[in-house]
Amino acid sequence: MSDDKTVLSPASPPAPDAITFEQIRERAYELWERNHRPEGFEIEFWLLAERELRKERERRKAHDGPAASESPSQ
């Protein structure tokens, strides 16, 4: 079993920041449609969708992180 947070186990609820199967599926479908629905590229679109979602999540954490830890000085 992997320690990766994106792997969902039926025994435990997903982590609050985990990327769900449904989110990846939806993004992969959007990418597939934008690229004129080519056949035979399911895995590539799935991996691209997962990579995009992870990068968006990392950017959001980096952007929200410092602001959330700062306390008002006035």
Coordinates of N, CA and C in Angstrom, one line a residue:
M1 N 0.8 -1.2 0.0 CA 0.0 0.0 0.0 C 0.9 1.2 0.0
S2 N 0.5 2.3 -0.7 CA 1.2 3.5 -0.8 C 0.9 4.5 0.3
D3 N 1.9 5.3 0.7 CA 1.6 6.4 1.7 C 1.1 7.6 1.0
D4 N 0.9 7.6 -0.3 CA 0.4 8.8 -1.0 C -0.9 9.2 -0.6
K5 N -1.2 10.5 -0.3 CA -2.4 11.0 0.2 C -3.5 10.9 -0.8
T6 N -3.2 10.8 -2.1 CA -4.2 10.7 -3.2 C -4.8 9.3 -3.3
V7 N -4.2 8.3 -2.7 CA -4.7 7.0 -2.8 C -5.8 6.8 -1.7
L8 N -7.0 6.5 -2.1 CA -8.1 6.4 -1.2 C -8.4 5.0 -0.8
S9 N -8.5 4.8 0.5 CA -8.8 3.5 1.1 C -10.2 3.5 1.6
P10 N -10.9 2.4 1.3 CA -12.3 2.3 1.8 C -12.4 2.4 3.3
A11 N -11.3 2.1 4.0 CA -11.4 2.0 5.5 C -11.2 3.4 6.1
S12 N -10.7 4.3 5.4 CA -10.5 5.6 6.0 C -11.0 6.8 5.1
P13 N -11.5 7.8 5.7 CA -11.9 9.0 4.9 C -10.7 9.7 4.2
P14 N -10.9 10.3 3.0 CA -9.8 11.0 2.4 C -9.4 12.2 3.2
A15 N -8.1 12.5 3.1 CA -7.5 13.7 3.7 C -8.2 14.9 3.1
P16 N -8.4 16.0 3.9 CA -9.1 17.1 3.4 C -8.5 17.7 2.2
D17 N -7.2 17.6 2.0 CA -6.6 18.2 0.8 C -6.3 17.2 -0.3
A18 N -6.9 16.0 -0.2 CA -6.6 14.9 -1.1 C -7.4 15.2 -2.4
I19 N -6.8 14.8 -3.5 CA -7.4 15.0 -4.8 C -8.2 13.7 -5.1
T20 N -9.5 13.8 -5.3 CA -10.3 12.6 -5.5 C -10.3 12.1 -6.9
F21 N -10.7 10.8 -7.0 CA -10.9 10.1 -8.2 C -11.8 10.9 -9.2
E22 N -12.9 11.4 -8.6 CA -13.9 12.2 -9.4 C -13.3 13.5 -10.0
Q23 N -12.5 14.2 -9.2 CA -11.8 15.4 -9.7 C -10.9 15.1 -10.8
I24 N -10.1 14.0 -10.7 CA -9.2 13.7 -11.8 C -10.0 13.2 -13.0
R25 N -11.0 12.4 -12.8 CA -11.8 12.0 -13.9 C -12.4 13.2 -14.7
E26 N -13.0 14.1 -14.0 CA -13.6 15.3 -14.6 C -12.5 16.1 -15.4
R27 N -11.4 16.3 -14.8 CA -10.3 17.1 -15.4 C -9.8 16.4 -16.7
A28 N -9.6 15.1 -16.6 CA -9.1 14.3 -17.7 C -10.1 14.4 -18.8
Y29 N -11.4 14.3 -18.5 CA -12.4 14.4 -19.6 C -12.4 15.8 -20.2
E30 N -12.3 16.8 -19.4 CA -12.2 18.2 -20.0 C -11.0 18.3 -21.0
L31 N -9.8 17.8 -20.5 CA -8.6 17.8 -21.4 C -8.8 17.0 -22.6
W32 N -9.4 15.9 -22.5 CA -9.7 15.0 -23.7 C -10.6 15.7 -24.7
E33 N -11.7 16.4 -24.2 CA -12.6 17.1 -25.1 C -11.9 18.3 -25.7
R34 N -11.1 19.0 -25.0 CA -10.3 20.2 -25.5 C -9.4 19.8 -26.6
N35 N -8.9 18.6 -26.6 CA -8.0 18.1 -27.5 C -8.7 17.2 -28.6
H36 N -9.9 17.5 -28.9 CA -10.7 16.9 -30.0 C -10.9 15.4 -29.8
R37 N -11.0 14.9 -28.6 CA -11.4 13.6 -28.3 C -10.6 12.5 -29.0
P38 N -9.2 12.5 -28.9 CA -8.4 11.5 -29.6 C -8.6 10.1 -28.9
E39 N -8.5 9.1 -29.7 CA -8.6 7.7 -29.1 C -7.3 7.2 -28.7
G40 N -7.2 6.4 -27.6 CA -6.0 5.8 -27.2 C -5.1 6.6 -26.3
F41 N -5.6 7.7 -25.7 CA -4.7 8.5 -24.9 C -5.3 8.7 -23.5
E42 N -6.1 7.7 -23.0 CA -6.7 7.8 -21.7 C -5.7 8.0 -20.6
I43 N -4.7 7.2 -20.6 CA -3.7 7.2 -19.5 C -3.0 8.6 -19.5
E44 N -2.6 9.1 -20.7 CA -1.9 10.3 -20.8 C -2.8 11.5 -20.2
F45 N -4.1 11.5 -20.6 CA -5.0 12.5 -20.1 C -5.2 12.4 -18.6
W46 N -5.3 11.2 -18.1 CA -5.5 10.9 -16.7 C -4.2 11.5 -15.9
L47 N -3.1 11.2 -16.4 CA -1.8 11.6 -15.7 C -1.7 13.1 -15.8
L48 N -2.0 13.7 -16.9 CA -1.9 15.1 -17.1 C -2.9 15.8 -16.1
A49 N -4.1 15.3 -16.0 CA -5.1 15.9 -15.1 C -4.6 15.8 -13.7
E50 N -4.1 14.7 -13.3 CA -3.6 14.5 -11.9 C -2.5 15.5 -11.6
R51 N -1.6 15.6 -12.6 CA -0.4 16.6 -12.4 C -0.9 18.0 -12.3
E52 N -1.9 18.4 -13.2 CA -2.4 19.8 -13.1 C -3.1 20.0 -11.8
L53 N -3.9 19.1 -11.3 CA -4.6 19.3 -10.0 C -3.6 19.4 -8.9
R54 N -2.6 18.6 -8.9 CA -1.5 18.7 -7.8 C -0.8 20.0 -7.8
K55 N -0.5 20.5 -9.0 CA 0.2 21.8 -9.1 C -0.7 22.9 -8.7
E56 N -2.0 22.9 -9.0 CA -2.9 23.9 -8.6 C -3.0 23.9 -7.0
R57 N -3.1 22.7 -6.5 CA -3.2 22.5 -5.0 C -1.9 23.1 -4.3
E58 N -0.7 22.8 -4.9 CA 0.5 23.3 -4.3 C 0.6 24.8 -4.4
R59 N 0.2 25.4 -5.6 CA 0.2 26.8 -5.7 C -0.8 27.5 -4.7
R60 N -1.9 26.9 -4.5 CA -2.9 27.4 -3.6 C -2.4 27.4 -2.2
K61 N -1.7 26.2 -1.8 CA -1.1 26.1 -0.5 C 0.0 27.1 -0.3
A62 N 0.8 27.3 -1.3 CA 1.9 28.3 -1.2 C 1.4 29.7 -1.0
H63 N 0.3 30.0 -1.8 CA -0.3 31.3 -1.7 C -1.0 31.6 -0.4
D64 N -1.7 30.6 0.1 CA -2.5 30.8 1.3 C -1.7 30.6 2.5
G65 N -0.6 29.8 2.5 CA 0.2 29.5 3.6 C 0.7 30.7 4.4
P66 N 1.6 31.5 3.8 CA 2.2 32.6 4.5 C 1.1 33.6 5.0
A67 N 0.1 33.9 4.3 CA -0.9 34.8 4.7 C -1.7 34.3 5.9
A68 N -1.9 33.0 6.0 CA -2.7 32.4 7.1 C -1.8 32.4 8.4
S69 N -0.5 32.3 8.2 CA 0.4 32.2 9.4 C 0.7 33.6 10.0
E70 N 0.5 34.7 9.2 CA 0.8 36.0 9.7 C -0.3 36.5 10.6
S71 N 0.2 37.2 11.6 CA -0.8 37.8 12.5 C -0.9 39.3 12.3
P72 N -2.0 39.9 12.5 CA -2.1 41.4 12.2 C -1.2 42.1 13.2
S73 N -0.5 43.1 12.7 CA 0.5 43.9 13.5 C -0.1 45.1 14.1
Q74 N -1.4 45.4 13.8 CA -2.0 46.6 14.3 C -3.1 46.3 15.3

